[in-house]
Amino acid sequence: MGHLPRFVRIGHLDDIPRRGARCVNSPLGRIAVFRTEANEVFALEDRCPHRGGPLSQGIVHGAAVTCPLHNQVISLRDGLVQGPDTGAVRSFQLRLDPATLAIELEIEATSAYGQAAE
């Protein structure tokens, strides 16, 4: 059984406050979709690599988020933890067309898909 990348609509850009996040439940787990002050959007797995803290509740600054549990700083661009700490979280591609957001998910070719946005 293969995996196919697919863009799935998750809402509108205005659903996400600047310097904030909203979450999407997916077959791949909970994904945090962030919007920066500069109006860029990024999507990361909603678990820090350190202790599984909810990144969606972290502080967004520039193109990074600080985990609310232990202050680990994670790049929104690629999911890499910033030094001196190490680690990474999975990042996801987004598409904005023109105000509707879609996220790229790889799903099994034969599976049904459901989504819920918070």
PDB file of C-alpha atoms in Angstrom:
ATOM      1  CA  MET A   1       0.000   0.000   0.000  1.00  0.00           C
ATOM      2  CA  GLY A   2       1.517   3.352  -1.023  1.00  0.00           C
ATOM      3  CA  HIS A   3       1.414   6.818   0.440  1.00  0.00           C
ATOM      4  CA  LEU A   4       0.220   9.788  -1.599  1.00  0.00           C
ATOM      5  CA  PRO A   5       0.824  13.454  -0.781  1.00  0.00           C
ATOM      6  CA  ARG A   6      -2.438  15.381  -0.770  1.00  0.00           C
ATOM      7  CA  PHE A   7      -3.424  18.930   0.127  1.00  0.00           C
ATOM      8  CA  VAL A   8      -6.341  19.059   2.528  1.00  0.00           C
ATOM      9  CA  ARG A   9      -8.231  22.296   3.278  1.00  0.00           C
ATOM     10  CA  ILE A  10      -7.965  23.282   6.922  1.00  0.00           C
ATOM     11  CA  GLY A  11      -9.560  26.744   7.087  1.00  0.00           C
ATOM     12  CA  HIS A  12      -8.839  30.394   6.423  1.00  0.00           C
ATOM     13  CA  LEU A  13      -5.797  32.487   7.182  1.00  0.00           C
ATOM     14  CA  ASP A  14      -7.919  34.795   9.333  1.00  0.00           C
ATOM     15  CA  ASP A  15      -8.804  31.858  11.597  1.00  0.00           C
ATOM     16  CA  ILE A  16      -5.269  32.100  13.003  1.00  0.00           C
ATOM     17  CA  PRO A  17      -4.309  35.194  15.026  1.00  0.00           C
ATOM     18  CA  ARG A  18      -0.982  36.862  14.236  1.00  0.00           C
ATOM     19  CA  ARG A  19       1.723  35.433  16.516  1.00  0.00           C
ATOM     20  CA  GLY A  20      -0.653  32.594  17.358  1.00  0.00           C
ATOM     21  CA  ALA A  21      -1.606  29.067  16.345  1.00  0.00           C
ATOM     22  CA  ARG A  22      -4.546  26.789  15.712  1.00  0.00           C
ATOM     23  CA  CYS A  23      -4.513  22.994  15.688  1.00  0.00           C
ATOM     24  CA  VAL A  24      -5.635  20.435  13.158  1.00  0.00           C
ATOM     25  CA  ASN A  25      -6.227  16.802  14.053  1.00  0.00           C
ATOM     26  CA  SER A  26      -5.024  14.533  11.282  1.00  0.00           C
ATOM     27  CA  PRO A  27      -4.317  10.847  10.741  1.00  0.00           C
ATOM     28  CA  LEU A  28      -0.684  11.821  11.373  1.00  0.00           C
ATOM     29  CA  GLY A  29      -1.473  13.358  14.763  1.00  0.00           C
ATOM     30  CA  ARG A  30      -2.130  16.847  16.015  1.00  0.00           C
ATOM     31  CA  ILE A  31      -0.587  19.574  13.841  1.00  0.00           C
ATOM     32  CA  ALA A  32      -0.113  23.196  14.953  1.00  0.00           C
ATOM     33  CA  VAL A  33      -0.547  25.839  12.250  1.00  0.00           C
ATOM     34  CA  PHE A  34       1.244  29.081  13.168  1.00  0.00           C
ATOM     35  CA  ARG A  35       0.885  32.621  11.809  1.00  0.00           C
ATOM     36  CA  THR A  36       3.716  35.055  12.395  1.00  0.00           C
ATOM     37  CA  GLU A  37       3.554  38.813  12.881  1.00  0.00           C
ATOM     38  CA  ALA A  38       4.874  39.114   9.281  1.00  0.00           C
ATOM     39  CA  ASN A  39       1.816  37.100   8.114  1.00  0.00           C
ATOM     40  CA  GLU A  40       3.750  33.930   7.229  1.00  0.00           C
ATOM     41  CA  VAL A  41       2.172  30.570   8.041  1.00  0.00           C
ATOM     42  CA  PHE A  42       3.885  27.333   9.030  1.00  0.00           C
ATOM     43  CA  ALA A  43       2.792  23.917  10.240  1.00  0.00           C
ATOM     44  CA  LEU A  44       4.589  21.696  12.748  1.00  0.00           C
ATOM     45  CA  GLU A  45       3.802  18.600  14.735  1.00  0.00           C
ATOM     46  CA  ASP A  46       2.241  19.895  17.982  1.00  0.00           C
ATOM     47  CA  ARG A  47       4.751  18.195  20.307  1.00  0.00           C
ATOM     48  CA  CYS A  48       8.150  19.471  21.300  1.00  0.00           C
ATOM     49  CA  PRO A  49      10.927  16.879  20.909  1.00  0.00           C
ATOM     50  CA  HIS A  50      12.041  17.393  24.505  1.00  0.00           C
ATOM     51  CA  ARG A  51       8.988  16.399  26.568  1.00  0.00           C
ATOM     52  CA  GLY A  52       6.074  16.528  24.141  1.00  0.00           C
ATOM     53  CA  GLY A  53       4.978  20.035  25.141  1.00  0.00           C
ATOM     54  CA  PRO A  54       2.117  21.581  23.113  1.00  0.00           C
ATOM     55  CA  LEU A  55       3.903  23.946  20.721  1.00  0.00           C
ATOM     56  CA  SER A  56       0.562  25.506  19.748  1.00  0.00           C
ATOM     57  CA  GLN A  57       0.530  27.073  23.229  1.00  0.00           C
ATOM     58  CA  GLY A  58       4.057  28.450  22.865  1.00  0.00           C
ATOM     59  CA  ILE A  59       5.192  31.988  22.152  1.00  0.00           C
ATOM     60  CA  VAL A  60       5.611  32.837  18.457  1.00  0.00           C
ATOM     61  CA  HIS A  61       8.495  35.267  17.803  1.00  0.00           C
ATOM     62  CA  GLY A  62       9.902  35.929  14.367  1.00  0.00           C
ATOM     63  CA  ALA A  63       9.858  32.585  12.537  1.00  0.00           C
ATOM     64  CA  ALA A  64      10.234  30.522  15.725  1.00  0.00           C
ATOM     65  CA  VAL A  65       8.146  29.233  18.605  1.00  0.00           C
ATOM     66  CA  THR A  66       9.243  28.759  22.206  1.00  0.00           C
ATOM     67  CA  CYS A  67       7.865  25.650  23.915  1.00  0.00           C
ATOM     68  CA  PRO A  68       5.671  26.622  26.892  1.00  0.00           C
ATOM     69  CA  LEU A  69       7.090  23.861  29.099  1.00  0.00           C
ATOM     70  CA  HIS A  70      10.869  24.206  28.939  1.00  0.00           C
ATOM     71  CA  ASN A  71      11.610  27.205  26.690  1.00  0.00           C
ATOM     72  CA  GLN A  72      13.103  25.180  23.850  1.00  0.00           C
ATOM     73  CA  VAL A  73      13.136  27.352  20.702  1.00  0.00           C
ATOM     74  CA  ILE A  74      12.039  25.652  17.465  1.00  0.00           C
ATOM     75  CA  SER A  75      12.254  27.058  13.938  1.00  0.00           C
ATOM     76  CA  LEU A  76       8.868  27.323  12.253  1.00  0.00           C
ATOM     77  CA  ARG A  77      10.573  27.059   8.854  1.00  0.00           C
ATOM     78  CA  ASP A  78      12.007  23.553   9.256  1.00  0.00           C
ATOM     79  CA  GLY A  79      11.107  22.262  12.730  1.00  0.00           C
ATOM     80  CA  LEU A  80      14.733  22.219  13.926  1.00  0.00           C
ATOM     81  CA  VAL A  81      15.472  23.004  17.543  1.00  0.00           C
ATOM     82  CA  GLN A  82      17.739  26.041  17.876  1.00  0.00           C
ATOM     83  CA  GLY A  83      21.069  25.750  19.687  1.00  0.00           C
ATOM     84  CA  PRO A  84      22.373  24.905  22.170  1.00  0.00           C
ATOM     85  CA  ASP A  85      19.590  22.272  22.300  1.00  0.00           C
ATOM     86  CA  THR A  86      19.157  19.702  19.538  1.00  0.00           C
ATOM     87  CA  GLY A  87      16.248  17.843  17.977  1.00  0.00           C
ATOM     88  CA  ALA A  88      13.482  18.391  15.485  1.00  0.00           C
ATOM     89  CA  VAL A  89       9.762  18.120  14.977  1.00  0.00           C
ATOM     90  CA  ARG A  90       8.053  17.215  11.750  1.00  0.00           C
ATOM     91  CA  SER A  91       7.085  20.125   9.532  1.00  0.00           C
ATOM     92  CA  PHE A  92       4.346  20.184   6.901  1.00  0.00           C
ATOM     93  CA  GLN A  93       3.886  22.135   3.664  1.00  0.00           C
ATOM     94  CA  LEU A  94       1.049  24.643   3.480  1.00  0.00           C
ATOM     95  CA  ARG A  95      -0.678  26.217   0.515  1.00  0.00           C
ATOM     96  CA  LEU A  96      -2.535  29.526   0.707  1.00  0.00           C
ATOM     97  CA  ASP A  97      -5.054  30.053  -2.094  1.00  0.00           C
ATOM     98  CA  PRO A  98      -5.864  33.049  -1.784  1.00  0.00           C
ATOM     99  CA  ALA A  99      -7.067  33.087   1.846  1.00  0.00           C
ATOM    100  CA  THR A 100      -7.853  29.387   2.244  1.00  0.00           C
ATOM    101  CA  LEU A 101      -5.185  27.242   3.847  1.00  0.00           C
ATOM    102  CA  ALA A 102      -4.450  23.675   2.800  1.00  0.00           C
ATOM    103  CA  ILE A 103      -1.921  21.327   4.353  1.00  0.00           C
ATOM    104  CA  GLU A 104       0.000  18.588   2.574  1.00  0.00           C
ATOM    105  CA  LEU A 105      -0.451  15.217   4.206  1.00  0.00           C
ATOM    106  CA  GLU A 106       0.837  11.890   3.037  1.00  0.00           C
ATOM    107  CA  ILE A 107      -1.937   9.389   3.497  1.00  0.00           C
ATOM    108  CA  GLU A 108      -2.346   5.758   2.556  1.00  0.00           C
ATOM    109  CA  ALA A 109      -3.706   5.481  -0.953  1.00  0.00           C
ATOM    110  CA  THR A 110      -6.714   3.431   0.150  1.00  0.00           C
ATOM    111  CA  SER A 111      -7.551   5.017   3.527  1.00  0.00           C
ATOM    112  CA  ALA A 112     -10.485   7.294   4.276  1.00  0.00           C
ATOM    113  CA  TYR A 113      -9.599  10.689   5.657  1.00  0.00           C
ATOM    114  CA  GLY A 114     -11.375  12.902   8.126  1.00  0.00           C
ATOM    115  CA  GLN A 115     -10.296  16.148   9.691  1.00  0.00           C
ATOM    116  CA  ALA A 116     -11.302  18.417  12.494  1.00  0.00           C
ATOM    117  CA  ALA A 117      -9.991  21.890  13.088  1.00  0.00           C
ATOM    118  CA  GLU A 118      -9.952  23.606  16.445  1.00  0.00           C
TER     119      GLU A 118
END
